[in-house]
Amino acid sequence: MNLPFSGYYYLTEEGKNEFRKAGLNLLYNEKQEAYFYISQIDFSFLFGLAKNFYLKKVVLLSSALLENRTEWSHLVRDLTYILFDKEVKEETDRVFSQYGFNASKISKEEIESFSMNYQETREEFKKMLLFDTYTIVEDSKEIKDKDEKKKVLSDFIESISEKHWYFLYVSARTEEKISIMEEMYQKLVKLLYIVNIADYLALLIMELAQNAEKAHYEWIAKNEFQQMEQTESFIRQKENRQKIKEKIEEKEIYLEISILWEQIDDKHKLKISILNKGKIQEEKQEEVKNKIEVRTERKPLADLFHNPDQELGAGLGLFYISYIKEECEKQFLEFSSFIEMKEEEVEVSFEITL
């Protein structure tokens, strides 16, 4: 899907090497980071780069977020899936390794013979692993988009290599088979619940986008159109919003969404930030900081985000980030959120670490 957002793509060393092999020219900033610029974002292209871990950061520029906020939220959800999937795969590799798995000791001929003669056995192993997790998906009221969640689980199982299945069926002793299957089941359950957290993060990015755009448009209305009063009613008018968008593009005063991937030792981190023009009144700043850490009653996250009584003004809204943090803690994930208030800008960030 092509969307009218421009963006800067910053590459990892692996990504840089792949682009060089393809003969593509890259740009370099003062930090000698390799990057390229695209005037129109293709989300499938962005997703493909992220899935292959060719990206370390992308900065997306837009004059409007709400028109495509569903796509934004899906992008955040899918990028989070990538992070979770990679982490659980590495954990699965560690499970096999502790029972003596060594891919280099399994020959190509052994794999070909196994694939030809034991396909039904391998499929039975897959069904056994998926059966109980599918039951959790069906029975849980908390889990939405059930078919989609089943596909995530199925895709994960399908990504397990033939050498792993060979080791499980041929090399592992009976008691080791049982232990490996039990531990793999636990990894699937973990994947299921942390993927559910990705849905919460997608809701959060929708809220962030809505409030960032409102604050940004109010700032443009005041500073470019001298609408010092009744700015909210001004930006609600369709023709005025179009004028604001044109002014943003003319002066390149874009809303920015940045997505950063990091690996520190054995931990993976995803950080997402939204930067908009505008500022929070001084008397509201402490309130914003305090309410970010407020613990909330147990209720559906969507209800919390869309409570009309929870409004802080200045376009930031009230983020029930502590709710998501509690869900992450249950799965031993680290979740942090930040607000940086500059003189004429507000940047809201959240990061999740596995």
Short mmCIF file of C-alpha atoms in Angstrom, two decimals, residues 10 31 57 76-77 81 116 131 135 142 154-155 170 178 190 206 214-215 225 267 275 299 317 332 350:
data_model
loop_
_atom_site.label_atom_id
_atom_site.label_comp_id
_atom_site.label_asym_id
_atom_site.label_seq_id
_atom_site.Cartn_x
_atom_site.Cartn_y
_atom_site.Cartn_z
CA TYR A 10 18.45 4.28 8.12
CA LYS A 31 27.33 10.25 11.96
CA LYS A 57 15.53 3.50 12.18
CA VAL A 76 2.93 -0.57 14.63
CA ARG A 77 1.24 -3.87 15.42
CA TYR A 81 5.05 -8.81 15.83
CA MET A 116 10.37 -37.42 2.32
CA PHE A 131 -4.10 -27.49 19.47
CA THR A 135 -8.07 -23.48 22.41
CA GLU A 142 -9.44 -10.76 25.96
CA SER A 154 0.82 -21.16 12.74
CA ASP A 155 3.39 -19.02 10.91
CA VAL A 170 15.21 -38.79 15.31
CA ILE A 178 8.42 -34.56 25.99
CA LYS A 190 4.14 -16.51 25.47
CA MET A 206 -3.95 5.67 17.23
CA LYS A 214 -4.70 18.14 16.77
CA ALA A 215 -1.89 19.92 18.63
CA PHE A 225 -2.99 31.83 10.04
CA LYS A 267 17.87 -7.80 24.38
CA LEU A 275 6.88 14.61 17.29
CA LYS A 299 -11.01 -2.52 32.18
CA GLY A 317 -4.77 13.38 25.84
CA PHE A 332 8.60 -10.23 31.65
CA PHE A 350 7.28 4.54 24.11
#
